[in-house]
PDB file of C-alpha atoms in Angstrom:
ATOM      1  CA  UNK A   1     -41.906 -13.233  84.707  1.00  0.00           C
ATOM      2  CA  UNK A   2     -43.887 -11.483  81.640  1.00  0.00           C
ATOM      3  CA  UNK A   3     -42.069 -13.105  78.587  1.00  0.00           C
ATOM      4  CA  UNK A   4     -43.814  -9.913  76.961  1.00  0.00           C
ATOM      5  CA  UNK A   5     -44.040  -6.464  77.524  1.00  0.00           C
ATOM      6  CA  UNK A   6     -45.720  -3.597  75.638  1.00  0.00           C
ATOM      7  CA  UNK A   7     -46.004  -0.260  76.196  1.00  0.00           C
ATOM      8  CA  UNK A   8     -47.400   2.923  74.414  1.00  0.00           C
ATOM      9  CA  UNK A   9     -47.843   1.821  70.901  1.00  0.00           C
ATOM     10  CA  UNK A  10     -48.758   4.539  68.601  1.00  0.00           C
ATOM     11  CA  UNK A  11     -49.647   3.813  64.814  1.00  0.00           C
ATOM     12  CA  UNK A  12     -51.037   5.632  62.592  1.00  0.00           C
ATOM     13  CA  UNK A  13     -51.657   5.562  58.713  1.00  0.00           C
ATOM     14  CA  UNK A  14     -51.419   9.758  57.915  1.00  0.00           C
ATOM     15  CA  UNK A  15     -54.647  11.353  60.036  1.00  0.00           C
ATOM     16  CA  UNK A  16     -56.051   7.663  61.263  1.00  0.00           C
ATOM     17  CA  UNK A  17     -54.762   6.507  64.583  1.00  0.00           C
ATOM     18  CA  UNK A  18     -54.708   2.602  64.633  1.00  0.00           C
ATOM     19  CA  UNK A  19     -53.005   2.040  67.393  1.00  0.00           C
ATOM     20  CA  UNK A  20     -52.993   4.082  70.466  1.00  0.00           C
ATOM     21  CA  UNK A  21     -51.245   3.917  73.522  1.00  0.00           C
ATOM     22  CA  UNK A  22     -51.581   0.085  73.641  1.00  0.00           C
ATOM     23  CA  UNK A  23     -49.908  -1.402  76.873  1.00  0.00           C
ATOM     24  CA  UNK A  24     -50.095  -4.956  78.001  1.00  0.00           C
ATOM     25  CA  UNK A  25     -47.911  -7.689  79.407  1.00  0.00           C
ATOM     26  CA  UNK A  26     -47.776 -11.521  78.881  1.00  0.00           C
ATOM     27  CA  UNK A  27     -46.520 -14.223  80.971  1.00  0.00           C
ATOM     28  CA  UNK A  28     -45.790 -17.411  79.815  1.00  0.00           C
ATOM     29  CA  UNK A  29     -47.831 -20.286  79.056  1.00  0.00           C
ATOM     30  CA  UNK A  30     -50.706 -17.728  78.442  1.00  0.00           C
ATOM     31  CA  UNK A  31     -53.225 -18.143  76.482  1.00  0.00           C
ATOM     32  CA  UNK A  32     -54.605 -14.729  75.411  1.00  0.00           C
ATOM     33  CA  UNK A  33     -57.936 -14.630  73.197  1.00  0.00           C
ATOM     34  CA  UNK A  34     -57.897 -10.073  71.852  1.00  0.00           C
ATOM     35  CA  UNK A  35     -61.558  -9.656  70.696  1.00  0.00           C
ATOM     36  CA  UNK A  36     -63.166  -6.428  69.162  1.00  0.00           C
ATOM     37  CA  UNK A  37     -64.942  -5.188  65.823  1.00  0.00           C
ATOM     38  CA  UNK A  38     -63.314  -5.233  62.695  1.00  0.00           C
ATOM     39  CA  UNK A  39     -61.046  -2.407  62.219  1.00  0.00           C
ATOM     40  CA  UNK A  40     -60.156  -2.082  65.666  1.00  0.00           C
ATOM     41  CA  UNK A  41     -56.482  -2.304  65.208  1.00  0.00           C
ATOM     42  CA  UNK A  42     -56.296  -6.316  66.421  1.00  0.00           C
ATOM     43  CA  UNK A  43     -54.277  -7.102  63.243  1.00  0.00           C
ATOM     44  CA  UNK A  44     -52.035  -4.377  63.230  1.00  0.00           C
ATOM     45  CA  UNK A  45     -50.986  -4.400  66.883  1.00  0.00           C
ATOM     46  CA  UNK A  46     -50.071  -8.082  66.429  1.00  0.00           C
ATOM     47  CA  UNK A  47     -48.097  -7.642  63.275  1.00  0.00           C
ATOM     48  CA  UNK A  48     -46.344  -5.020  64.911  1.00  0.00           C
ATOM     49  CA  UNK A  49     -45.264  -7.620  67.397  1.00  0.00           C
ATOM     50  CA  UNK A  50     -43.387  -9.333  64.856  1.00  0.00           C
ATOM     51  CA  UNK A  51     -42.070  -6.337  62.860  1.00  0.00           C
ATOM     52  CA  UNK A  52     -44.303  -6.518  59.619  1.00  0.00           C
ATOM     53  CA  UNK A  53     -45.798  -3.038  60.741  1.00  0.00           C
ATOM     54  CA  UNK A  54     -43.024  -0.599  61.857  1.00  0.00           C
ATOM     55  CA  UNK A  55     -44.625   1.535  65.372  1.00  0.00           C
ATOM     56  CA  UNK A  56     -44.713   5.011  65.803  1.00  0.00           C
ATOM     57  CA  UNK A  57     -43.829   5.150  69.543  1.00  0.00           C
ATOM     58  CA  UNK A  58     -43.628   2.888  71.871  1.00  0.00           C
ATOM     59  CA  UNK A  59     -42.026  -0.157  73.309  1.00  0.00           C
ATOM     60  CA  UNK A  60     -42.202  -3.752  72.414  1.00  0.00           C
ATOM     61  CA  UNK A  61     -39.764  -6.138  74.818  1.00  0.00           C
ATOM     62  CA  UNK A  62     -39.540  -9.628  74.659  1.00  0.00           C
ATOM     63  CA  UNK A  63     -37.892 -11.507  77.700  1.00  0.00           C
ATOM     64  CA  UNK A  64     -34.956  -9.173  78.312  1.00  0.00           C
ATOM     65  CA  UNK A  65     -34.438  -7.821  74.556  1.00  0.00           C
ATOM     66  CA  UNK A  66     -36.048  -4.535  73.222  1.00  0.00           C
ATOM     67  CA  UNK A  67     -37.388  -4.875  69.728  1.00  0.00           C
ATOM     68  CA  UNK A  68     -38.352  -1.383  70.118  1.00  0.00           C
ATOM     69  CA  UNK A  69     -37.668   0.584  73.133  1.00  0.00           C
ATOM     70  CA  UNK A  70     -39.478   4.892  73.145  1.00  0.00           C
ATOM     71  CA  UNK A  71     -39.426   4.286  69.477  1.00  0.00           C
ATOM     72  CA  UNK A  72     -36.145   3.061  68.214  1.00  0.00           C
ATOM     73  CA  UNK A  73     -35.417  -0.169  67.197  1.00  0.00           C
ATOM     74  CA  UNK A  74     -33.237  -2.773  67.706  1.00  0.00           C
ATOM     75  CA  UNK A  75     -30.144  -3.175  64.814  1.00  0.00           C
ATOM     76  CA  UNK A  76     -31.215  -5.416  61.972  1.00  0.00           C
ATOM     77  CA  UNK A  77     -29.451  -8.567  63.119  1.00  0.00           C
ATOM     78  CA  UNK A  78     -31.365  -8.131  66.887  1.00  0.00           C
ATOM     79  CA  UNK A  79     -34.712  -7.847  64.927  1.00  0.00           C
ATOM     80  CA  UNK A  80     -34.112 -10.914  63.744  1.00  0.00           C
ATOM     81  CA  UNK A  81     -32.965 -12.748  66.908  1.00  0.00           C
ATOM     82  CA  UNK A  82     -36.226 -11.403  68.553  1.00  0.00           C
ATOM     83  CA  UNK A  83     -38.456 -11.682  65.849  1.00  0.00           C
ATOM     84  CA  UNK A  84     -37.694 -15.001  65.419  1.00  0.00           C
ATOM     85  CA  UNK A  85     -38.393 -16.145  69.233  1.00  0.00           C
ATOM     86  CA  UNK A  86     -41.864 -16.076  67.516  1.00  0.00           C
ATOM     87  CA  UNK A  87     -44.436 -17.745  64.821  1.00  0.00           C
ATOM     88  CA  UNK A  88     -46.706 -16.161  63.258  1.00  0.00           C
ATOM     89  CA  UNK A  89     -49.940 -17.850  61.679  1.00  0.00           C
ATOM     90  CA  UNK A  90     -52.078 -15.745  59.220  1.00  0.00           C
ATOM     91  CA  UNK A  91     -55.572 -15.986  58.467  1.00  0.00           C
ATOM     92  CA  UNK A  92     -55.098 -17.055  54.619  1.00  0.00           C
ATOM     93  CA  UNK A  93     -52.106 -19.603  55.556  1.00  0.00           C
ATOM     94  CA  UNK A  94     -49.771 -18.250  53.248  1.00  0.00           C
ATOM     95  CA  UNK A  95     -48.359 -21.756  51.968  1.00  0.00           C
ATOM     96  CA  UNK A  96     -45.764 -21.517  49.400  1.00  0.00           C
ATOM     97  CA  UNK A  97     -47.750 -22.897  46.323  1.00  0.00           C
ATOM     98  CA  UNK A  98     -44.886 -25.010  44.575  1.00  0.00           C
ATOM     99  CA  UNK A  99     -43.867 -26.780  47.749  1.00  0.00           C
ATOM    100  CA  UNK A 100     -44.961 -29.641  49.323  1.00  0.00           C
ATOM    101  CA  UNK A 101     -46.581 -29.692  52.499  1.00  0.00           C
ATOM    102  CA  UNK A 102     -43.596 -31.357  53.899  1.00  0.00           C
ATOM    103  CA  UNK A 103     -41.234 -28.911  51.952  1.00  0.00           C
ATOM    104  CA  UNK A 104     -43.086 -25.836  53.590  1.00  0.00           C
ATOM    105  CA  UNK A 105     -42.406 -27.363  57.101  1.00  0.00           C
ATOM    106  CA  UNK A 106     -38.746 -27.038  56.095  1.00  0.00           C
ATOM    107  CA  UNK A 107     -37.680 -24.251  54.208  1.00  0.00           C
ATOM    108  CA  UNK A 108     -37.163 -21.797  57.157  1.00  0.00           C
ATOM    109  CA  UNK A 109     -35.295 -24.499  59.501  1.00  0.00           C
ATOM    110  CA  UNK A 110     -33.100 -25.261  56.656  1.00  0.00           C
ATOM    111  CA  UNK A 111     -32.421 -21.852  55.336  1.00  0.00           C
ATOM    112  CA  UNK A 112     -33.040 -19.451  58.226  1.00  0.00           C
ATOM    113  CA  UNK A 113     -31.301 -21.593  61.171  1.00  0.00           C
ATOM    114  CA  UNK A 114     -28.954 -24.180  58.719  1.00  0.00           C
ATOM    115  CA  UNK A 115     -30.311 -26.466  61.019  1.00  0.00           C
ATOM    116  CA  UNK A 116     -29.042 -30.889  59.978  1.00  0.00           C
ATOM    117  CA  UNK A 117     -31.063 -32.591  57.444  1.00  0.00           C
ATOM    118  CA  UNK A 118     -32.460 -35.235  59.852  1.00  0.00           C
ATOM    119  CA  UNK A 119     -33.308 -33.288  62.573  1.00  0.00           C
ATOM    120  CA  UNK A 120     -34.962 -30.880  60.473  1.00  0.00           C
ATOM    121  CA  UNK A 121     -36.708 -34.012  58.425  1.00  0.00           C
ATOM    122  CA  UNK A 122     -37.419 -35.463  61.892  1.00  0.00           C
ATOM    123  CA  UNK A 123     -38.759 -32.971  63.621  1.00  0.00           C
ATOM    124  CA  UNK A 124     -41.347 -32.151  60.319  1.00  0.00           C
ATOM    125  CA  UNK A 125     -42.445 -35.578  60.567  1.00  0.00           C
ATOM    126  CA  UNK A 126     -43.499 -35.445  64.064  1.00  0.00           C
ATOM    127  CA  UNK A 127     -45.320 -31.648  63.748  1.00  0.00           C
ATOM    128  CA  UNK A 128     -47.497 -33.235  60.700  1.00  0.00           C
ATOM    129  CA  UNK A 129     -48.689 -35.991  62.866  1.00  0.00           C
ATOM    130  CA  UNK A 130     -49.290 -33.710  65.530  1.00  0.00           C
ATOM    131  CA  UNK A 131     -51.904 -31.862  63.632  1.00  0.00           C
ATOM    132  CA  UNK A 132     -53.027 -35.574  62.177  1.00  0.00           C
ATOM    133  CA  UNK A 133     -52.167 -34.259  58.600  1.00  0.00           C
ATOM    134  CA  UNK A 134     -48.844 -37.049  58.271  1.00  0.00           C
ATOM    135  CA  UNK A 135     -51.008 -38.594  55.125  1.00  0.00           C
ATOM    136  CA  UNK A 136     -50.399 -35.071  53.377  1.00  0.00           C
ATOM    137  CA  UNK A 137     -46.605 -34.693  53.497  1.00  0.00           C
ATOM    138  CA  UNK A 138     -46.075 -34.990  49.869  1.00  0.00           C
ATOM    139  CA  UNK A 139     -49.019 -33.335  48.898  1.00  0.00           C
ATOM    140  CA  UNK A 140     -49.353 -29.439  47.724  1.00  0.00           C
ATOM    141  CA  UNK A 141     -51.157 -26.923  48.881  1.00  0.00           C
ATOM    142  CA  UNK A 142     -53.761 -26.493  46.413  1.00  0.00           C
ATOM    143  CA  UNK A 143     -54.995 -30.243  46.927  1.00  0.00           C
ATOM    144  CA  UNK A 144     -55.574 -29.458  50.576  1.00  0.00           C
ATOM    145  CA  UNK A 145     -59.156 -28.547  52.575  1.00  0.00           C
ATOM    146  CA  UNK A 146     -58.822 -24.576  53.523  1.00  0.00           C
ATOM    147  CA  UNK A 147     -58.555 -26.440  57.380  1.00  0.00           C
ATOM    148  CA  UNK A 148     -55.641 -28.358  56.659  1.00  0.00           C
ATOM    149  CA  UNK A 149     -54.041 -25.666  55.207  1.00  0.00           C
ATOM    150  CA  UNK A 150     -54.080 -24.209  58.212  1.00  0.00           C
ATOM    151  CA  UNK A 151     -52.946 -26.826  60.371  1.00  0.00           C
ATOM    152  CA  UNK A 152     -49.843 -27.028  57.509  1.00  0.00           C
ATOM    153  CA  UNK A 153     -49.276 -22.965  59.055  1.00  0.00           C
ATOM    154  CA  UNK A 154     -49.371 -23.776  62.499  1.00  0.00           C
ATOM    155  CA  UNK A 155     -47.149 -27.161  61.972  1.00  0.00           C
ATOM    156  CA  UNK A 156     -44.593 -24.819  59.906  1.00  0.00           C
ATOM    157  CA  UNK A 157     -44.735 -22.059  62.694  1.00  0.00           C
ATOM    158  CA  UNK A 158     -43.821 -24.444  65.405  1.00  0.00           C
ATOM    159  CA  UNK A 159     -40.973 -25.518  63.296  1.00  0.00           C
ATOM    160  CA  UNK A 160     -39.151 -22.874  64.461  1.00  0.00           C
ATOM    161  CA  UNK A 161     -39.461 -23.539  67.793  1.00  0.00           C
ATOM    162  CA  UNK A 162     -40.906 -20.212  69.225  1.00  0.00           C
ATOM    163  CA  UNK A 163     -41.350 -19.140  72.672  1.00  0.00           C
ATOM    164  CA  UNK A 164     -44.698 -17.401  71.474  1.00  0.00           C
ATOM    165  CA  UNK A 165     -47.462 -18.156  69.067  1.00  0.00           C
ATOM    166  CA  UNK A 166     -49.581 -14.884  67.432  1.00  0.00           C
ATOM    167  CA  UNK A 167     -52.226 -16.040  65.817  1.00  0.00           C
ATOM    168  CA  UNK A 168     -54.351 -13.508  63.162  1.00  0.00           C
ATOM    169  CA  UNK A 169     -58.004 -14.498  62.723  1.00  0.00           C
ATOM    170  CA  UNK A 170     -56.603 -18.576  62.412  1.00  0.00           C
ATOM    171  CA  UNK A 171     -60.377 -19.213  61.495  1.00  0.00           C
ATOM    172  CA  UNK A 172     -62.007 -16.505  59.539  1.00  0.00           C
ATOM    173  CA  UNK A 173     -61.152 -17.492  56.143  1.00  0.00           C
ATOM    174  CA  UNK A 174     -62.515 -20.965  56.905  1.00  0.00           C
ATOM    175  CA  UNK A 175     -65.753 -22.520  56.416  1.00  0.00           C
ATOM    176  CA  UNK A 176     -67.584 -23.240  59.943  1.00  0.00           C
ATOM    177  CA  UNK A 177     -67.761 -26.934  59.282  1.00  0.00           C
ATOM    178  CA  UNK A 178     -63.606 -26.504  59.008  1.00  0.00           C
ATOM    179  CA  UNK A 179     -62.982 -23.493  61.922  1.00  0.00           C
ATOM    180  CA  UNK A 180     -63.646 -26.972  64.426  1.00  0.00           C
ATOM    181  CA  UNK A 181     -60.499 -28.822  63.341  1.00  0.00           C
ATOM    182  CA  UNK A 182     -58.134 -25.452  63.481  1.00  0.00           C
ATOM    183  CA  UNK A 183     -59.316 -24.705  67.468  1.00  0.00           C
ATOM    184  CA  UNK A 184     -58.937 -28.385  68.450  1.00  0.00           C
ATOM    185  CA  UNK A 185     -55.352 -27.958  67.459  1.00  0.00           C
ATOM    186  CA  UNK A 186     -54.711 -24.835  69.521  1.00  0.00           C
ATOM    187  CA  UNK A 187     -56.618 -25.959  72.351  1.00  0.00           C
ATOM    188  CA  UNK A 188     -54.114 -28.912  72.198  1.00  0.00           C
ATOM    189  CA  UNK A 189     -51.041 -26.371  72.112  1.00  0.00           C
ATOM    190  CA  UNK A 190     -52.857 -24.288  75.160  1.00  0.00           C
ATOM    191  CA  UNK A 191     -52.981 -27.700  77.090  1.00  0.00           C
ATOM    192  CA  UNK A 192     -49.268 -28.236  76.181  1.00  0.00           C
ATOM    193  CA  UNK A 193     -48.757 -24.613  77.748  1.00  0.00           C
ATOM    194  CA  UNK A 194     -47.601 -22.635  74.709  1.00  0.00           C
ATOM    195  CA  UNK A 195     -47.602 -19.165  75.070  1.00  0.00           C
ATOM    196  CA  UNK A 196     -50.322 -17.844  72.559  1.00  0.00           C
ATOM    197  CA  UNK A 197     -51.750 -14.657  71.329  1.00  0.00           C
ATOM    198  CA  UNK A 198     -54.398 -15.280  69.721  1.00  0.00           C
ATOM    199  CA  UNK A 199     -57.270 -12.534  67.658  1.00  0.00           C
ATOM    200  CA  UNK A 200     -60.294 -14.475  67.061  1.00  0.00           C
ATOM    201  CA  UNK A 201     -63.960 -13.495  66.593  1.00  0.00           C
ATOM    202  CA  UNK A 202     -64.841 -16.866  68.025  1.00  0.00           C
ATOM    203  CA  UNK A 203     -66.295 -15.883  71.126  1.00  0.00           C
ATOM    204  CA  UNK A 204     -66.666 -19.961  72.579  1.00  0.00           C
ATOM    205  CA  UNK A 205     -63.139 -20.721  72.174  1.00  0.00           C
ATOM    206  CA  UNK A 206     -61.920 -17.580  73.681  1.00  0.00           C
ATOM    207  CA  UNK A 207     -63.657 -18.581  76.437  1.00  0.00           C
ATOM    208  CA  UNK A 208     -63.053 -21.851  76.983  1.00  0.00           C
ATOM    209  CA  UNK A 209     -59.069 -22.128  75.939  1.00  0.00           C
ATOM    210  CA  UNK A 210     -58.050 -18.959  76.874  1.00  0.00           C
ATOM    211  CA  UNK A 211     -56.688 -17.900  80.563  1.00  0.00           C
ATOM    212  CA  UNK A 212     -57.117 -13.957  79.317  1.00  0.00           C
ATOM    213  CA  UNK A 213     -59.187 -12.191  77.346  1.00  0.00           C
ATOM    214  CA  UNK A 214     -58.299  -8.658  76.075  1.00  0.00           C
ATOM    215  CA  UNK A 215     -60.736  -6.689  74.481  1.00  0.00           C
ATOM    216  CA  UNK A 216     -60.024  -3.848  72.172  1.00  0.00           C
ATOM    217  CA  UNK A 217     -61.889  -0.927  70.168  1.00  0.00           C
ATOM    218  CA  UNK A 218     -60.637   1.769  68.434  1.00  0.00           C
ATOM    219  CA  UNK A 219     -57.180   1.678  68.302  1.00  0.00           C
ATOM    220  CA  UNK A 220     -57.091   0.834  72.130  1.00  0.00           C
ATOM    221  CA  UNK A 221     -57.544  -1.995  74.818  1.00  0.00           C
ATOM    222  CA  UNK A 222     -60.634  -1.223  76.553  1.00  0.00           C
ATOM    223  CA  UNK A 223     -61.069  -4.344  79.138  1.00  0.00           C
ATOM    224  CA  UNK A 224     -59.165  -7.292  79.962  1.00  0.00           C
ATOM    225  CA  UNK A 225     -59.806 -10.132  82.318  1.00  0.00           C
ATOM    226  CA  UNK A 226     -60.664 -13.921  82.893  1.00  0.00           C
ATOM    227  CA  UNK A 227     -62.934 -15.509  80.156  1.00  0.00           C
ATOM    228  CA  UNK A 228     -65.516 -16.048  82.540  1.00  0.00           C
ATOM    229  CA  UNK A 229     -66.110 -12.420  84.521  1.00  0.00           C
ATOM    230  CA  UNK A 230     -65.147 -10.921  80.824  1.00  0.00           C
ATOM    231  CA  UNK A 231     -68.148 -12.609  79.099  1.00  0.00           C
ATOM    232  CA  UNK A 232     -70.268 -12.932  82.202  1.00  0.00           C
ATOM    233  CA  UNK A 233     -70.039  -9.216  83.679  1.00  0.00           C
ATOM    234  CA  UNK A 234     -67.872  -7.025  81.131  1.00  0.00           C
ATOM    235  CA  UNK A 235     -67.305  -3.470  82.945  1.00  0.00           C
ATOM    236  CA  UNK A 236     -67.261  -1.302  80.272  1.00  0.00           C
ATOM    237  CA  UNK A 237     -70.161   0.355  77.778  1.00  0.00           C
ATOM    238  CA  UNK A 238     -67.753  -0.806  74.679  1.00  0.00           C
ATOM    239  CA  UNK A 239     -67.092  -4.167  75.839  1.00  0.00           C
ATOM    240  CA  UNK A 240     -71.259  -5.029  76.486  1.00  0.00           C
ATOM    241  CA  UNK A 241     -72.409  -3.292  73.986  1.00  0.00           C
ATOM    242  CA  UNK A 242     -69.805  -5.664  71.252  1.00  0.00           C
ATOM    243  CA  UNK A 243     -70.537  -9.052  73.437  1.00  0.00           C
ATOM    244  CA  UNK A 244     -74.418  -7.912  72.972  1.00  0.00           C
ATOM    245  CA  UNK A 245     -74.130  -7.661  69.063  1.00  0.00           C
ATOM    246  CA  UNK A 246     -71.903 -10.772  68.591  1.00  0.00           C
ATOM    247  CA  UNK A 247     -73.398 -13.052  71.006  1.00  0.00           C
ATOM    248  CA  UNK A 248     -76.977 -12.580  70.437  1.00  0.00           C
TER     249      UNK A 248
END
């Protein structure tokens, strides 16, 4: 049973296309790596996914709900039931500044869900040790490492529970001595079976930790397959010619 479903986005920004025709599916417990050049699209299609970049045409359907079905969306109140079925971790972490690490963790549980104090408090304490970062609860964000700033995002996106995990670029912003720390904890989550999304230029961990890779080029997705017959025999001209540049 896909848990997602997307078909025929169109974007564009006046005359440039960003997004066109882009159709896929997800099951669940995938763990799908989307490679391609910069200014592919890669960030915009998965924003769209989570309705911080409104679609031209299209559909975007998660389990049985339509956040966008031919175009029209779901009421506000739906958006927000299906939008929040997922988390969403950005390449430059976007911590809140003035809270604690700890505090971060819990605003949107609190606020967003009025989930109880202790299970809220509970359930922070046990994400922070799960990216080994329970040392930094009371800490703020500007006294941590770029990594475990980044750990902090992922921790605070699992907070709310989320059937699927989009990841943007979880790495780039990161110096390579730090990217290592980041993909051991989403390798974890892939061995745990979350559902993932994830847009990464690093070319080993797509294919070691992903079960799918998807690559995309201009707006569109070119090629998809296993990691292995993706990187070892890649069908299309787009798709070597990319794996040729980046992996020589």
């Amino acid at each position: 049973m896909a848990i997602m479903r997307v078909s025929n986005l169109k974007k564009s920004y006046g005359n440039l296309e960003v997004l066109k025709k882009v159709t896929f599916e997800i099951e669940k417990n995938d763990v799908v790596a989307v490679i391609g050049p910069s200014g592919s699209g890669k960030s915009t299609m998965l924003r769209s996914l989570v309705h911080l970049e409104q679609i031209d045409a299209g559909s975007i359907q998660i389990g049985d709900e339509f956040l966008v079905k031919d175009g029209k969306y779901a009421s506000v109140q739906e958006i927000k039931q299906i939008t929040a079925r997922m988390g969403m971790v950005f390449q430059h972490f976007n911590l809140f500044p003035h809270l604690t690490v700890k505090e971060n963790l819990e605003l949107a549980p609190r606020i967003v869900k009025g989930e109880a104090e202790a299970e809220v408090d509970k359930r922070s304490k046990e994400l922070l040790a799960k990216v080994g970062l329970s040392d930094k609860a009371d800490a703020y964000p500007s006294k941590l490492s770029g990594g475990q700033k980044q750990r902090v995002a992922i921790a605070r996106a699992l907070m709310m529970k989320p059937d699927i995990l989009l990841f943007d670029e979880p790495t780039s912003a990161l110096d390579p001595e730090l990217t290592g720390e980041v993909l051991q904890v989403i390798k974890q989550l892939a061995e745990e079976h979350m559902t993932m999304i994830v847009v990464t230029h690093e070319m080993g961990f797509a294919r070691e930790v992903a079960n799918q890779v998807m690559f995309m080029d201009n707006g569109e997705f070119i090629e998809s397959g296993e990691p292995e017959s993706f990187f070892r025999n890649p069908q299309s001209d787009r798709a070597k010619a990319f794996l040729q540049r980046v992996l020589s």
